PDB file of C-alpha atoms in Angstrom:
ATOM      1  CA  LYS A   1      92.599 179.091 -13.969  1.00  0.00           C
ATOM      2  CA  PRO A   2      94.130 180.995 -11.155  1.00  0.00           C
ATOM      3  CA  LEU A   3      97.943 181.505 -11.268  1.00  0.00           C
ATOM      4  CA  ARG A   4     100.076 179.253  -9.104  1.00  0.00           C
ATOM      5  CA  ALA A   5     103.613 179.160  -8.280  1.00  0.00           C
ATOM      6  CA  GLY A   6     105.717 177.995 -11.084  1.00  0.00           C
ATOM      7  CA  ASP A   7     103.228 179.456 -13.901  1.00  0.00           C
ATOM      8  CA  ILE A   8     105.517 182.364 -14.531  1.00  0.00           C
ATOM      9  CA  MET A   9     109.051 182.447 -15.427  1.00  0.00           C
ATOM     10  CA  ILE A  10     111.257 185.787 -15.705  1.00  0.00           C
ATOM     11  CA  LEU A  11     114.370 185.642 -17.965  1.00  0.00           C
ATOM     12  CA  LEU A  12     116.974 188.061 -17.805  1.00  0.00           C
ATOM     13  CA  ARG A  13     120.112 188.502 -19.790  1.00  0.00           C
ATOM     14  CA  SER A  14     122.441 188.300 -16.785  1.00  0.00           C
ATOM     15  CA  ARG A  15     122.177 187.717 -13.069  1.00  0.00           C
ATOM     16  CA  GLY A  16     123.289 191.080 -11.888  1.00  0.00           C
ATOM     17  CA  GLU A  17     121.740 193.744  -9.500  1.00  0.00           C
ATOM     18  CA  LEU A  18     118.298 193.755 -10.985  1.00  0.00           C
ATOM     19  CA  ALA A  19     117.676 190.060 -10.678  1.00  0.00           C
ATOM     20  CA  SER A  20     118.683 190.294  -7.209  1.00  0.00           C
ATOM     21  CA  SER A  21     116.519 193.125  -6.493  1.00  0.00           C
ATOM     22  CA  LEU A  22     113.574 191.269  -8.583  1.00  0.00           C
ATOM     23  CA  VAL A  23     114.012 188.234  -6.214  1.00  0.00           C
ATOM     24  CA  ALA A  24     114.264 190.283  -2.994  1.00  0.00           C
ATOM     25  CA  GLN A  25     110.897 192.393  -3.980  1.00  0.00           C
ATOM     26  CA  LEU A  26     109.059 189.168  -4.825  1.00  0.00           C
ATOM     27  CA  HIS A  27     110.077 187.687  -1.321  1.00  0.00           C
ATOM     28  CA  TYR A  28     109.259 190.844   0.209  1.00  0.00           C
ATOM     29  CA  ARG A  29     105.840 190.610  -1.104  1.00  0.00           C
ATOM     30  CA  GLY A  30     105.251 187.298  -0.260  1.00  0.00           C
ATOM     31  CA  VAL A  31     105.389 185.848  -3.816  1.00  0.00           C
ATOM     32  CA  ALA A  32     106.450 182.217  -3.842  1.00  0.00           C
ATOM     33  CA  VAL A  33     109.690 182.497  -5.881  1.00  0.00           C
ATOM     34  CA  ALA A  34     112.543 179.897  -6.498  1.00  0.00           C
ATOM     35  CA  GLY A  35     115.190 182.514  -6.459  1.00  0.00           C
ATOM     36  CA  ILE A  36     118.212 182.892  -8.777  1.00  0.00           C
ATOM     37  CA  ASP A  37     118.542 179.424 -10.503  1.00  0.00           C
ATOM     38  CA  ARG A  38     122.483 179.536 -10.464  1.00  0.00           C
ATOM     39  CA  LEU A  39     122.892 180.500  -6.720  1.00  0.00           C
ATOM     40  CA  LYS A  40     125.647 178.161  -5.412  1.00  0.00           C
ATOM     41  CA  MET A  41     124.053 177.616  -1.891  1.00  0.00           C
ATOM     42  CA  GLN A  42     127.332 176.922  -0.177  1.00  0.00           C
ATOM     43  CA  GLU A  43     129.087 180.041  -1.501  1.00  0.00           C
ATOM     44  CA  PRO A  44     127.523 183.025   0.141  1.00  0.00           C
ATOM     45  CA  LEU A  45     128.813 183.970   3.592  1.00  0.00           C
ATOM     46  CA  VAL A  46     125.327 184.172   5.247  1.00  0.00           C
ATOM     47  CA  VAL A  47     124.701 180.466   4.114  1.00  0.00           C
ATOM     48  CA  GLN A  48     128.136 179.234   5.454  1.00  0.00           C
ATOM     49  CA  ASP A  49     127.434 180.970   8.761  1.00  0.00           C
ATOM     50  CA  MET A  50     123.895 179.296   8.963  1.00  0.00           C
ATOM     51  CA  LEU A  51     125.476 175.891   8.275  1.00  0.00           C
ATOM     52  CA  ALA A  52     127.958 176.715  10.988  1.00  0.00           C
ATOM     53  CA  ALA A  53     125.230 176.944  13.457  1.00  0.00           C
ATOM     54  CA  ILE A  54     123.450 173.842  12.047  1.00  0.00           C
ATOM     55  CA  ARG A  55     126.779 171.887  12.567  1.00  0.00           C
ATOM     56  CA  PHE A  56     127.640 173.173  15.997  1.00  0.00           C
ATOM     57  CA  VAL A  57     124.043 172.391  17.480  1.00  0.00           C
ATOM     58  CA  LEU A  58     124.454 168.941  15.915  1.00  0.00           C
ATOM     59  CA  GLN A  59     127.925 168.468  17.302  1.00  0.00           C
ATOM     60  CA  PRO A  60     128.803 170.964  19.990  1.00  0.00           C
ATOM     61  CA  ARG A  61     132.421 169.596  20.053  1.00  0.00           C
ATOM     62  CA  ASP A  62     132.755 170.919  16.310  1.00  0.00           C
ATOM     63  CA  GLU A  63     135.169 173.510  17.309  1.00  0.00           C
ATOM     64  CA  TYR A  64     135.478 174.836  13.824  1.00  0.00           C
ATOM     65  CA  SER A  65     132.051 175.438  13.542  1.00  0.00           C
ATOM     66  CA  LEU A  66     131.966 177.065  16.972  1.00  0.00           C
ATOM     67  CA  ALA A  67     134.779 179.389  15.899  1.00  0.00           C
ATOM     68  CA  CYS A  68     133.201 180.291  12.687  1.00  0.00           C
ATOM     69  CA  LEU A  69     129.883 180.899  14.418  1.00  0.00           C
ATOM     70  CA  LEU A  70     131.372 183.337  17.092  1.00  0.00           C
ATOM     71  CA  VAL A  71     133.301 185.264  14.478  1.00  0.00           C
ATOM     72  CA  SER A  72     130.206 185.496  12.030  1.00  0.00           C
ATOM     73  CA  PRO A  73     127.649 188.451  12.326  1.00  0.00           C
ATOM     74  CA  LEU A  74     125.685 186.344  14.668  1.00  0.00           C
ATOM     75  CA  PHE A  75     127.934 186.824  17.573  1.00  0.00           C
ATOM     76  CA  GLY A  76     130.444 189.456  16.170  1.00  0.00           C
ATOM     77  CA  TRP A  77     133.456 188.405  17.785  1.00  0.00           C
ATOM     78  CA  SER A  78     136.907 189.537  16.409  1.00  0.00           C
ATOM     79  CA  GLN A  79     139.445 186.921  15.739  1.00  0.00           C
ATOM     80  CA  GLU A  80     141.559 188.529  18.415  1.00  0.00           C
ATOM     81  CA  LYS A  81     138.725 188.066  21.105  1.00  0.00           C
ATOM     82  CA  LEU A  82     138.367 184.433  19.881  1.00  0.00           C
ATOM     83  CA  LEU A  83     142.074 183.936  20.687  1.00  0.00           C
ATOM     84  CA  GLN A  84     141.533 185.865  24.069  1.00  0.00           C
ATOM     85  CA  TYR A  85     138.882 183.844  25.299  1.00  0.00           C
ATOM     86  CA  GLY A  86     139.511 180.644  23.299  1.00  0.00           C
ATOM     87  CA  TYR A  87     143.148 179.723  24.279  1.00  0.00           C
ATOM     88  CA  ARG A  88     143.187 176.948  26.529  1.00  0.00           C
ATOM     89  CA  ALA A  89     145.432 173.848  27.378  1.00  0.00           C
ATOM     90  CA  PRO A  90     145.374 171.089  24.928  1.00  0.00           C
ATOM     91  CA  GLY A  91     142.526 168.450  25.172  1.00  0.00           C
ATOM     92  CA  ILE A  92     140.073 170.922  26.667  1.00  0.00           C
ATOM     93  CA  ASP A  93     136.951 171.314  24.526  1.00  0.00           C
ATOM     94  CA  LEU A  94     136.404 174.795  23.195  1.00  0.00           C
ATOM     95  CA  TRP A  95     132.675 175.045  24.253  1.00  0.00           C
ATOM     96  CA  GLU A  96     133.234 173.677  27.599  1.00  0.00           C
ATOM     97  CA  HIS A  97     136.176 176.060  28.094  1.00  0.00           C
ATOM     98  CA  LEU A  98     133.963 179.062  27.083  1.00  0.00           C
ATOM     99  CA  LYS A  99     131.325 177.964  29.445  1.00  0.00           C
ATOM    100  CA  ALA A 100     133.294 177.741  32.376  1.00  0.00           C
ATOM    101  CA  GLN A 101     134.064 181.454  31.965  1.00  0.00           C
ATOM    102  CA  PRO A 102     130.705 183.153  33.409  1.00  0.00           C
ATOM    103  CA  ASP A 103     131.306 186.473  31.877  1.00  0.00           C
ATOM    104  CA  VAL A 104     131.908 184.930  28.272  1.00  0.00           C
ATOM    105  CA  TYR A 105     129.109 182.281  28.964  1.00  0.00           C
ATOM    106  CA  ALA A 106     126.510 185.158  29.589  1.00  0.00           C
ATOM    107  CA  GLN A 107     127.440 186.242  26.018  1.00  0.00           C
ATOM    108  CA  LEU A 108     126.788 183.064  24.632  1.00  0.00           C
ATOM    109  CA  GLN A 109     123.502 182.328  26.285  1.00  0.00           C
ATOM    110  CA  PRO A 110     121.413 182.371  22.971  1.00  0.00           C
ATOM    111  CA  LEU A 111     123.720 180.033  21.537  1.00  0.00           C
ATOM    112  CA  SER A 112     123.225 177.709  24.717  1.00  0.00           C
ATOM    113  CA  ASP A 113     119.368 178.277  24.043  1.00  0.00           C
ATOM    114  CA  LEU A 114     119.773 177.080  20.420  1.00  0.00           C
ATOM    115  CA  LEU A 115     121.425 174.071  21.757  1.00  0.00           C
ATOM    116  CA  ASN A 116     118.589 173.147  23.932  1.00  0.00           C
ATOM    117  CA  VAL A 117     115.972 173.316  21.288  1.00  0.00           C
ATOM    118  CA  ALA A 118     117.827 171.925  18.501  1.00  0.00           C
ATOM    119  CA  ASP A 119     116.726 168.457  18.948  1.00  0.00           C
ATOM    120  CA  PHE A 120     113.027 169.391  19.062  1.00  0.00           C
ATOM    121  CA  VAL A 121     112.377 171.593  16.282  1.00  0.00           C
ATOM    122  CA  THR A 122     112.349 171.324  12.449  1.00  0.00           C
ATOM    123  CA  ALA A 123     115.400 172.564  10.292  1.00  0.00           C
ATOM    124  CA  TYR A 124     113.055 175.496   9.295  1.00  0.00           C
ATOM    125  CA  ASP A 125     111.831 176.562  13.000  1.00  0.00           C
ATOM    126  CA  PHE A 126     115.675 176.157  13.758  1.00  0.00           C
ATOM    127  CA  LEU A 127     116.830 178.662  11.239  1.00  0.00           C
ATOM    128  CA  GLU A 128     113.817 180.898  11.458  1.00  0.00           C
ATOM    129  CA  ASN A 129     114.441 181.263  15.199  1.00  0.00           C
ATOM    130  CA  LEU A 130     118.442 181.881  14.361  1.00  0.00           C
ATOM    131  CA  LEU A 131     117.138 184.683  12.014  1.00  0.00           C
ATOM    132  CA  SER A 132     114.198 186.199  13.947  1.00  0.00           C
ATOM    133  CA  GLY A 133     114.506 185.016  17.514  1.00  0.00           C
ATOM    134  CA  PRO A 134     116.869 186.417  20.468  1.00  0.00           C
ATOM    135  CA  ILE A 135     119.970 186.314  18.075  1.00  0.00           C
ATOM    136  CA  SER A 136     118.357 188.523  15.412  1.00  0.00           C
ATOM    137  CA  GLY A 137     120.326 187.068  12.696  1.00  0.00           C
ATOM    138  CA  ARG A 138     118.572 188.601   9.815  1.00  0.00           C
ATOM    139  CA  GLN A 139     119.203 192.021  11.072  1.00  0.00           C
ATOM    140  CA  LYS A 140     122.923 191.394  11.815  1.00  0.00           C
ATOM    141  CA  PHE A 141     123.501 189.668   8.467  1.00  0.00           C
ATOM    142  CA  ALA A 142     121.932 192.617   6.703  1.00  0.00           C
ATOM    143  CA  ALA A 143     123.830 195.224   8.796  1.00  0.00           C
ATOM    144  CA  ARG A 144     127.184 193.405   8.312  1.00  0.00           C
ATOM    145  CA  LEU A 145     126.774 191.911   4.615  1.00  0.00           C
ATOM    146  CA  GLY A 146     124.162 194.300   3.044  1.00  0.00           C
ATOM    147  CA  GLU A 147     120.841 193.571   1.862  1.00  0.00           C
ATOM    148  CA  ASP A 148     122.239 191.141  -0.737  1.00  0.00           C
ATOM    149  CA  ALA A 149     122.526 188.760   2.218  1.00  0.00           C
ATOM    150  CA  LEU A 150     118.708 188.425   2.428  1.00  0.00           C
ATOM    151  CA  ILE A 151     118.334 186.480  -0.922  1.00  0.00           C
ATOM    152  CA  PRO A 152     120.582 183.491   0.144  1.00  0.00           C
ATOM    153  CA  MET A 153     119.181 183.732   3.680  1.00  0.00           C
ATOM    154  CA  GLU A 154     115.658 183.146   2.245  1.00  0.00           C
ATOM    155  CA  GLU A 155     116.587 180.569  -0.175  1.00  0.00           C
ATOM    156  CA  MET A 156     118.093 178.587   2.888  1.00  0.00           C
ATOM    157  CA  LEU A 157     114.896 179.091   4.476  1.00  0.00           C
ATOM    158  CA  ASN A 158     113.060 177.604   1.509  1.00  0.00           C
ATOM    159  CA  LEU A 159     115.169 174.570   1.233  1.00  0.00           C
ATOM    160  CA  ALA A 160     114.787 173.954   4.896  1.00  0.00           C
ATOM    161  CA  PHE A 161     110.979 174.226   4.196  1.00  0.00           C
ATOM    162  CA  GLN A 162     111.067 172.084   1.332  1.00  0.00           C
ATOM    163  CA  PHE A 163     112.904 169.254   3.257  1.00  0.00           C
ATOM    164  CA  GLU A 164     110.257 169.534   6.090  1.00  0.00           C
ATOM    165  CA  GLN A 165     107.436 169.165   3.564  1.00  0.00           C
ATOM    166  CA  GLN A 166     109.270 166.080   2.186  1.00  0.00           C
ATOM    167  CA  GLY A 167     108.962 164.436   5.663  1.00  0.00           C
ATOM    168  CA  GLY A 168     112.926 165.343   6.621  1.00  0.00           C
TER     169      GLY A 168
END
């Protein structure tokens, strides 16, 4: 019978650089691969940043997620820039405050675009757009966090796709 995903298992003594390279090459060649089985999905910075994007579009008043997103590789703000543009009077929403500044809002237009489509696309489509669309997240993450960021990024996409396939 023809081979299918799940028919082959590769065992290694340790989950070092070889394991990461192997999984990355399999993904690159289009081979369905579950990834490194002990990858803790919430630990890699790239996953935390992707989750911050999801949390923000689901709840734009989540100031912590917005701040995390702005200082992530996706937008590349420094902590100083966040303080400079984010300082406001108490009780004023951070997202509304940033939108009220035309020069800042122009930089955040891709984020506004994500907000506009978030309710109309699947989780997979949202994340794929975040990584491959105008924000170019895949390139930005790889440039700032290295090629190792690609593995958890692809695993996050795989989880979103599985969620979609299960009717989520």
